[in-house]
Coordinates of C-alpha atoms and ligand atoms in Angstrom, one line a residue:
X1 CA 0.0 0.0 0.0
X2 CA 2.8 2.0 0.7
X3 CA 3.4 4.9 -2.1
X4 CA 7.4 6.4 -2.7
X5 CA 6.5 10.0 -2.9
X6 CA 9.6 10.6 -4.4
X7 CA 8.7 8.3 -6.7
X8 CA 4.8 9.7 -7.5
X9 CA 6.5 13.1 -8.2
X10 CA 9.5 11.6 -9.9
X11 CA 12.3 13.7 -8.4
X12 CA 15.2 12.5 -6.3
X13 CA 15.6 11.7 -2.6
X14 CA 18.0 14.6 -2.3
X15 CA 15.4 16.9 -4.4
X16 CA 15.2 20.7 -3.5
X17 CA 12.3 22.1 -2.5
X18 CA 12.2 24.3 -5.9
X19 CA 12.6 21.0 -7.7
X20 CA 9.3 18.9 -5.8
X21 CA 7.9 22.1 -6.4
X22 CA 8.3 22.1 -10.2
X23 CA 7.9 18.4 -10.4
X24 CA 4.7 18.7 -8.9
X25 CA 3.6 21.9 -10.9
X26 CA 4.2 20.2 -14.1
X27 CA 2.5 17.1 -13.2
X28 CA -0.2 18.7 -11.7
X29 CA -0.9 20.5 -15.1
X30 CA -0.9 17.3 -16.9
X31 CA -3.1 15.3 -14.5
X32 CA -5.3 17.9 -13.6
X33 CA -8.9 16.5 -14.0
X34 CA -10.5 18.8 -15.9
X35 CA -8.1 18.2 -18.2
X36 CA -10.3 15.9 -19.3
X37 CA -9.6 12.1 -20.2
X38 CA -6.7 12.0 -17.3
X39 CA -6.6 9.9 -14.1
X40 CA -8.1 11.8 -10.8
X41 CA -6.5 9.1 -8.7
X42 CA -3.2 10.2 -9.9
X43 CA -3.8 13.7 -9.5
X44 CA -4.5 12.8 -6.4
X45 CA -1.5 10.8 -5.9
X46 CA 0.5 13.6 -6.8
X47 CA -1.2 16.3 -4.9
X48 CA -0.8 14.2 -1.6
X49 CA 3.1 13.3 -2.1
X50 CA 3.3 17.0 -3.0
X51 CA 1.3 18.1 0.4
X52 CA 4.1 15.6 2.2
X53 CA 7.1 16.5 0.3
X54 CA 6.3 20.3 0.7
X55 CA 6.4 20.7 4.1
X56 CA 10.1 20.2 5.8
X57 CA 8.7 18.9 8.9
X58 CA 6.5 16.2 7.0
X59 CA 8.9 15.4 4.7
X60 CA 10.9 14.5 7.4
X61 CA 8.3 12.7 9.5
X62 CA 7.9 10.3 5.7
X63 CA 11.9 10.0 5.3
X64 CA 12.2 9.1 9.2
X65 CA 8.9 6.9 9.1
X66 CA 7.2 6.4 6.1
X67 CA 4.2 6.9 4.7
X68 CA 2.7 5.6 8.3
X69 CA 3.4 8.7 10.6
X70 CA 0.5 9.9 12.6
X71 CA -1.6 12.6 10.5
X72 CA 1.0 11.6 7.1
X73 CA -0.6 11.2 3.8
X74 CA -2.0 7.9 4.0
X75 CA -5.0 9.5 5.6
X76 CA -5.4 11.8 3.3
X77 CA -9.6 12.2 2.4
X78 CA -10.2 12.3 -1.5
X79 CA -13.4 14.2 -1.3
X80 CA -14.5 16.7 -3.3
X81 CA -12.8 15.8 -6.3
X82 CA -15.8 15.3 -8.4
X83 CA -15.7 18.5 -10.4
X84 CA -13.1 19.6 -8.2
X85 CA -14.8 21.5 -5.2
X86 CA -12.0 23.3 -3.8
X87 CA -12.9 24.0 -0.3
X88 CA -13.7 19.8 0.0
X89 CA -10.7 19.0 -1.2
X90 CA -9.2 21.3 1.5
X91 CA -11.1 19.8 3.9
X92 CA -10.6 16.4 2.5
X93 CA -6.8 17.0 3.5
X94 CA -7.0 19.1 6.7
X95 CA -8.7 15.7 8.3
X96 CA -5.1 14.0 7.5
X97 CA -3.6 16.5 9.2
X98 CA -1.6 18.0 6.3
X99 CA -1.8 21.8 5.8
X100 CA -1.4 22.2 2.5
X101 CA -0.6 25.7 0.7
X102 CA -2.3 26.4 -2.5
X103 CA -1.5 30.1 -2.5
X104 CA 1.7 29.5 -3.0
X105 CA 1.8 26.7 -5.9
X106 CA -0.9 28.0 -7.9
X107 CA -0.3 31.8 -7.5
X108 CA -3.4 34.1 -7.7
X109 CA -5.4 31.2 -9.7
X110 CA -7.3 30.6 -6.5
X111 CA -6.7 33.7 -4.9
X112 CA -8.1 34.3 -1.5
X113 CA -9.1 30.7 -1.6
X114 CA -8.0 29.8 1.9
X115 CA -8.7 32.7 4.0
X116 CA -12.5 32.0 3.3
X117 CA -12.8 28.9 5.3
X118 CA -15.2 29.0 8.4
X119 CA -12.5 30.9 10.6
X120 CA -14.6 33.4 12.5
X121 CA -12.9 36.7 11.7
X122 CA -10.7 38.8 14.0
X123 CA -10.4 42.4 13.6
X124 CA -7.0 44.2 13.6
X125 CA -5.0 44.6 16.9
X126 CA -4.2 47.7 17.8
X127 CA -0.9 49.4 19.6
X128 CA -0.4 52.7 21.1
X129 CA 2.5 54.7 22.6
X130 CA 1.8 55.7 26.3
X131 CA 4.1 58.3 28.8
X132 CA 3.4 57.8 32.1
X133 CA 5.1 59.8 35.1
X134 CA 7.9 57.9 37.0
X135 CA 5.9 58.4 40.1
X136 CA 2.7 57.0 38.5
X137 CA 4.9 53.7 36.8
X138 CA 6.1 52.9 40.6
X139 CA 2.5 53.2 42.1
X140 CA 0.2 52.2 39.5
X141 CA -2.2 54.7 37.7
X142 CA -5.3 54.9 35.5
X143 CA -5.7 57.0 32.0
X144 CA -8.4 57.3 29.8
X145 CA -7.1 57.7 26.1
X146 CA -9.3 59.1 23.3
X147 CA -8.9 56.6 20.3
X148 CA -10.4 56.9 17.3
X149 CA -10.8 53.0 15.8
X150 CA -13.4 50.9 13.9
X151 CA -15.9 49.7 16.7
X152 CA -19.1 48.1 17.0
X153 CA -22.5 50.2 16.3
X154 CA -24.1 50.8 19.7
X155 CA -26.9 51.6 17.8
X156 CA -27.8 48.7 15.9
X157 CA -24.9 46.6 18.7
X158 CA -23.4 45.0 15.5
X159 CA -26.0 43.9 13.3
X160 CA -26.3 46.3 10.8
X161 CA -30.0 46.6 11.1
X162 CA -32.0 49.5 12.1
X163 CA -33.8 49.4 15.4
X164 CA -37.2 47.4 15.2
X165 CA -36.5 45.7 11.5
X166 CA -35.0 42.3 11.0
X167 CA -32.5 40.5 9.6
X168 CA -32.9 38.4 6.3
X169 CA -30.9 35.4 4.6
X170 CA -28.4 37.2 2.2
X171 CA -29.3 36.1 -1.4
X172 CA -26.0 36.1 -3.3
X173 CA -25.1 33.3 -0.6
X174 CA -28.0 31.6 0.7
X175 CA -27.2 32.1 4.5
X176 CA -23.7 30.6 4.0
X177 CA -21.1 33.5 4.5
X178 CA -19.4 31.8 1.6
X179 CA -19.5 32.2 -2.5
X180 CA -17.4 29.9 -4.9
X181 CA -15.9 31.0 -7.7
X182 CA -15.0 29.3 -10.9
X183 CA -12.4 30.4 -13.0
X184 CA -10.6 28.8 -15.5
X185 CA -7.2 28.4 -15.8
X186 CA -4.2 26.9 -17.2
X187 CA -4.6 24.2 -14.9
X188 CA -8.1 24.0 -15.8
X189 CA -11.7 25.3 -14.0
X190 CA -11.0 25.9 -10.3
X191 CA -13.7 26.5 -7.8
X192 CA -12.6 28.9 -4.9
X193 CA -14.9 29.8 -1.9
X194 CA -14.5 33.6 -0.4
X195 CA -16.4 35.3 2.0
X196 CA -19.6 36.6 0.6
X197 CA -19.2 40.3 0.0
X198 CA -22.8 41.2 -0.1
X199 CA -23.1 40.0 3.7
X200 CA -19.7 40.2 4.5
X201 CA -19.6 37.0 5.6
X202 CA -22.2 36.5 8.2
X203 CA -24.9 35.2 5.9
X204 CA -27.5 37.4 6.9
X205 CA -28.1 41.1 5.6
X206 CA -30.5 43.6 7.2
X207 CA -33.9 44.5 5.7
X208 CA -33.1 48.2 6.3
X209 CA -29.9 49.5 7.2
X210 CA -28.7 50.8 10.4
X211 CA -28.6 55.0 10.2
X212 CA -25.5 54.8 12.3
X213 CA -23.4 52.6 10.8
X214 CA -25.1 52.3 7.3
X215 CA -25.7 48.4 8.1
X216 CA -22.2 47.3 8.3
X217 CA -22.3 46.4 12.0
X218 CA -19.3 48.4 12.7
X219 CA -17.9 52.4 11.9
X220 CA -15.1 54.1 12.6
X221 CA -15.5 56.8 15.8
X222 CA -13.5 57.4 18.3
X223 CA -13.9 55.9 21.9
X224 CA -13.1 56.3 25.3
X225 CA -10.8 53.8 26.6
X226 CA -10.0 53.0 30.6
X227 CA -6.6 51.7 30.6
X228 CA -5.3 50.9 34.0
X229 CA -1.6 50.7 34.9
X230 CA -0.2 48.4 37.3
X231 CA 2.2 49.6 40.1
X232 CA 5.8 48.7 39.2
X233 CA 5.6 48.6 35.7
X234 CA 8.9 49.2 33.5
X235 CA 9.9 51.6 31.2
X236 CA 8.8 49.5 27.7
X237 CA 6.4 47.1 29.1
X238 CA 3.5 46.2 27.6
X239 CA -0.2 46.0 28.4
X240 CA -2.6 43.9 26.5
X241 CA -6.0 45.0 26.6
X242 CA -8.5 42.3 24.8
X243 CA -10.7 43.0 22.4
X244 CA -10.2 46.3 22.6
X245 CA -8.3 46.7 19.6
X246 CA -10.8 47.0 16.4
X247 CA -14.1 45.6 15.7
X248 CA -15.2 43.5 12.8
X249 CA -18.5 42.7 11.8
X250 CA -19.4 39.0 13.1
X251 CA -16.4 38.5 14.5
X252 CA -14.5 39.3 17.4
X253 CA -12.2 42.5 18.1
X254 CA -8.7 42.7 18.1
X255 CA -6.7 43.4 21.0
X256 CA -5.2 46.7 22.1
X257 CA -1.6 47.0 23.0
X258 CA -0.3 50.3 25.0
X259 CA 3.2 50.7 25.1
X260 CA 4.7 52.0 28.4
X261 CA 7.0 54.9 28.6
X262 CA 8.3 55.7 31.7
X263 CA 9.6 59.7 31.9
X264 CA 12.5 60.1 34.0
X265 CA 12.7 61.5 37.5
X266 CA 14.7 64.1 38.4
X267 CA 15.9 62.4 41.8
X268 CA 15.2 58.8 41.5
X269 CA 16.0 56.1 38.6
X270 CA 15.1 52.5 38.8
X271 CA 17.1 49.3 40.1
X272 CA 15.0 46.4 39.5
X273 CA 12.6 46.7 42.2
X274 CA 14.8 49.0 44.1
X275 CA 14.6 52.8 44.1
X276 CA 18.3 55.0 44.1
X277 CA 18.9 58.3 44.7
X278 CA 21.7 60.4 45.0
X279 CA 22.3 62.3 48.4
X280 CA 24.8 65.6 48.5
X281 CA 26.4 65.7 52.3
X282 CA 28.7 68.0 53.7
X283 CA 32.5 67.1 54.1
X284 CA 31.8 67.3 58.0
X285 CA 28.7 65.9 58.2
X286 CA 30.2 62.7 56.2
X287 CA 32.5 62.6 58.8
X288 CA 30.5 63.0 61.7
X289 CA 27.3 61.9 60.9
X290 CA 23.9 63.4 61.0
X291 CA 20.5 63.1 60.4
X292 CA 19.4 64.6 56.5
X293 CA 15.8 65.0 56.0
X294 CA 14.3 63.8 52.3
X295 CA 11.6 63.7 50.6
X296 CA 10.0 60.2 49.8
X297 CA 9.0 59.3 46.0
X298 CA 5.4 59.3 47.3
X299 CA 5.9 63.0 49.3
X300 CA 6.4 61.7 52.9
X301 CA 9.5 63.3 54.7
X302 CA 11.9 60.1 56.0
X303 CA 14.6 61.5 58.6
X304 CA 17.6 59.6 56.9
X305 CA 20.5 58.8 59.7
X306 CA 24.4 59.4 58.0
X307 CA 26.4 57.4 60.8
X308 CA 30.0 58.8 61.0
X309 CA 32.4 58.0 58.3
X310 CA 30.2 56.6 56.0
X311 CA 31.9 56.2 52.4
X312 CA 30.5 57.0 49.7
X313 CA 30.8 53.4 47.9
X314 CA 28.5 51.8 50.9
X315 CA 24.9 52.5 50.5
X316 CA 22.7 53.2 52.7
X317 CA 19.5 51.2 52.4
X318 CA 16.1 52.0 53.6
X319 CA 14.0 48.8 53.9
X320 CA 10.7 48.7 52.1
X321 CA 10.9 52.0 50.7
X322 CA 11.0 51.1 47.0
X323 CA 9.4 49.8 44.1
X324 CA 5.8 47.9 45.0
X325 CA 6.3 44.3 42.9
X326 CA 4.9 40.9 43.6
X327 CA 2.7 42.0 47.1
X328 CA 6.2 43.2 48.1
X329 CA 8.2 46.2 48.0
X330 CA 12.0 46.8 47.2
X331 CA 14.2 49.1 49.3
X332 CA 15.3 52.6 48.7
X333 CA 19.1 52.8 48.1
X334 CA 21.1 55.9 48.9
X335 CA 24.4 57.0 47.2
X336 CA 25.9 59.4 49.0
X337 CA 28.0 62.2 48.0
X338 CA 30.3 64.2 49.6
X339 CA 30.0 67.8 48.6
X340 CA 32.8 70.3 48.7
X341 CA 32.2 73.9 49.4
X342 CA 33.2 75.4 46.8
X343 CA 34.8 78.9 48.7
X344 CA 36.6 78.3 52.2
X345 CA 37.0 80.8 54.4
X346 CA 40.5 81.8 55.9
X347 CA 39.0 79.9 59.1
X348 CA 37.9 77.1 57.7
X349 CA 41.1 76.9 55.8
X350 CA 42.9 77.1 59.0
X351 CA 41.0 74.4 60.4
X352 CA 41.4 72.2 57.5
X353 CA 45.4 72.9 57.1
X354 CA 45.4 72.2 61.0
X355 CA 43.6 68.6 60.1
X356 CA 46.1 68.0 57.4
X357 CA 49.1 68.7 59.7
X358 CA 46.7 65.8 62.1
X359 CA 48.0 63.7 58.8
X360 CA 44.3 63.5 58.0
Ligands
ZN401 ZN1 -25.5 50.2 13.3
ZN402 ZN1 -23.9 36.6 1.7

């Protein structure tokens, strides 16, 4: 029972992917059945070593295992092939298992031919640019942002139908969503199935129109939209809002992505989940120590203790004082510096030149 793929398309073992692909184009042209007169069962032959062959994975899976691999060929449906249905004959091979890319061995012949399967449509994601204050990235924060984006008629809420009148089976589709198209070819007459464009897929078109939205469900306005920023986020973090991105007409929306941007501070930067500041103390107080009132991140005054000769290259650390993260918080972290004056007086100088003769 066992078929050499290889073999079907007639190309070598070591065979490039250009080559199957040209083996498989040429043969598919000549046993193509609306040709007329040829063999379906070896266009199908073909068209399943070529589905196997195609796709490095599965071609790897057949030279590892044969044709007997879970989901190989072997299982491959032959449906649809009577007149060539093209969205059967999908099917007929998605139940094996093999995903199989018609877009990109027969061009624009069946154009669009794969999107219109019964996928239920997504609209487009959505991603903004947000600033946020330091202080409002380290405690949280909510902002509303004005965005103008295709949403979903709050007057009709998505059906396209004007308050009190109903919906009706489309016509061009019969309720389906779905149209198929036949086209002839070099290859032959193809049938394609895209998404109806009189109901835009949904297989129902209202008996009169929405006002809002002229009956399409959906219009571009611009909304409102609550975004709420956790405490602790990071400069280029991102938050994910679900389907709050745009709206598409039987579908569901996309999602909305806001892109954090954390301003800097003026005093404090960010270690992790640690906050660091810089602190400027006087060449006597860094020697004898003192007490050097601050100013928190969140406005509080925190009386911060300099214990005597305290070098500038050990930090001072105040528990709990940081960045809120995980139902904890870090520490803040003090650098001090030692300032200079930057004019002595004749006194001071005295005193100093008397510490220096101390060998100080
Ligand atoms: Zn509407
Ligand atoms: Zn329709």
């Amino acid at each position: 029972m066992a078929k050499d793929y290889y073999n079907v398309l007639g190309v070598d073992k070591k065979a490039s992917k250009d080559d199957i692909k040209k083996a498989f184009r040429k043969l598919a042209h000549k046993y193509h059945p609306d040709k007329g007169g040829t063999d379906e069962s070896k266009f199908k032959e073909i068209t399943e070593a070529y589905s196997v062959l195609s796709d490095d994975k599965k071609r790897r899976e057949y030279d590892t295992y044969g044709q007997s691999f879970p989901g190989g060929g072997s299982q491959s449906g032959g449906q649809g092939f009577g007149g060539f249905d093209f969205n059967g004959f999908q099917q007929g091979f998605g139940n094996g298992g093999v995903e199989f890319d018609f877009g990109d061995i027969f061009g624009d012949i069946f154009n669009g031919g794969r999107g219109a399967q019964s996928r239920t449509p997504r609209g487009r994601d959505i991603s903004i640019d947000l600033e946020i204050p330091f202080k409002d990235a380290v405690f949280g924060t909510t902002r509303t942002v004005l965005l103008a984006k295709v949403s979903t008629c709050t007057l009709c809420k998505g059906t396209g139908a004007k308050s009190g009148t109903e919906l009706e089976t489309c016509k061009t589709c019969n309720g389906s969503g779905r149209v198929h198209e036949t086209r002839n070819s070099i290859l032959g007459q193809f049938t394609s199935v895209r998404a109806c464009s009189n109901c835009e897929g949904t297989g129902k078109i209202p008996k009169e129109k929405c006002t809002e939205c002229k009956g399409h469900g959906v219009h571009r306005k611009e909304e409102e939209i609550k975004i709420s920023i956790p405490s602790g986020i990071d400069n280029g973090e991102m938050i994910r809002l679900p389907q709050q991105g745009e709206a598409i007409k039987g579908g569901i929306s996309g999602d909305l992505y806001v892109k954090i941007h954390v301003k800097p501070h003026t005093i404090f930067r960010r270690d992790g989940s640690n906050l660091v500041m810089n602190l400027s103390v006087k060449l006597t107080d860094s020697v004898l120590g003192t007490t050097i009132p601050i100013e928190t991140l969140e406005g509080k005054n925190l009386e911060v203790k300099i214990p005597p000769m305290k070098r500038a290259e050990e930090l001072l650390r105040v528990a709990e004082k940081g960045i809120p993260v995980d139902g904890g918080r870090g520490d803040l972290i003090i650098r001090l510096e030692v300032a200079l004056p930057h004019k002595l007086s004749s006194k001071a100088k005295k005193a100093i030149e008397e510490l220096r003769s101390e060998g100080l």
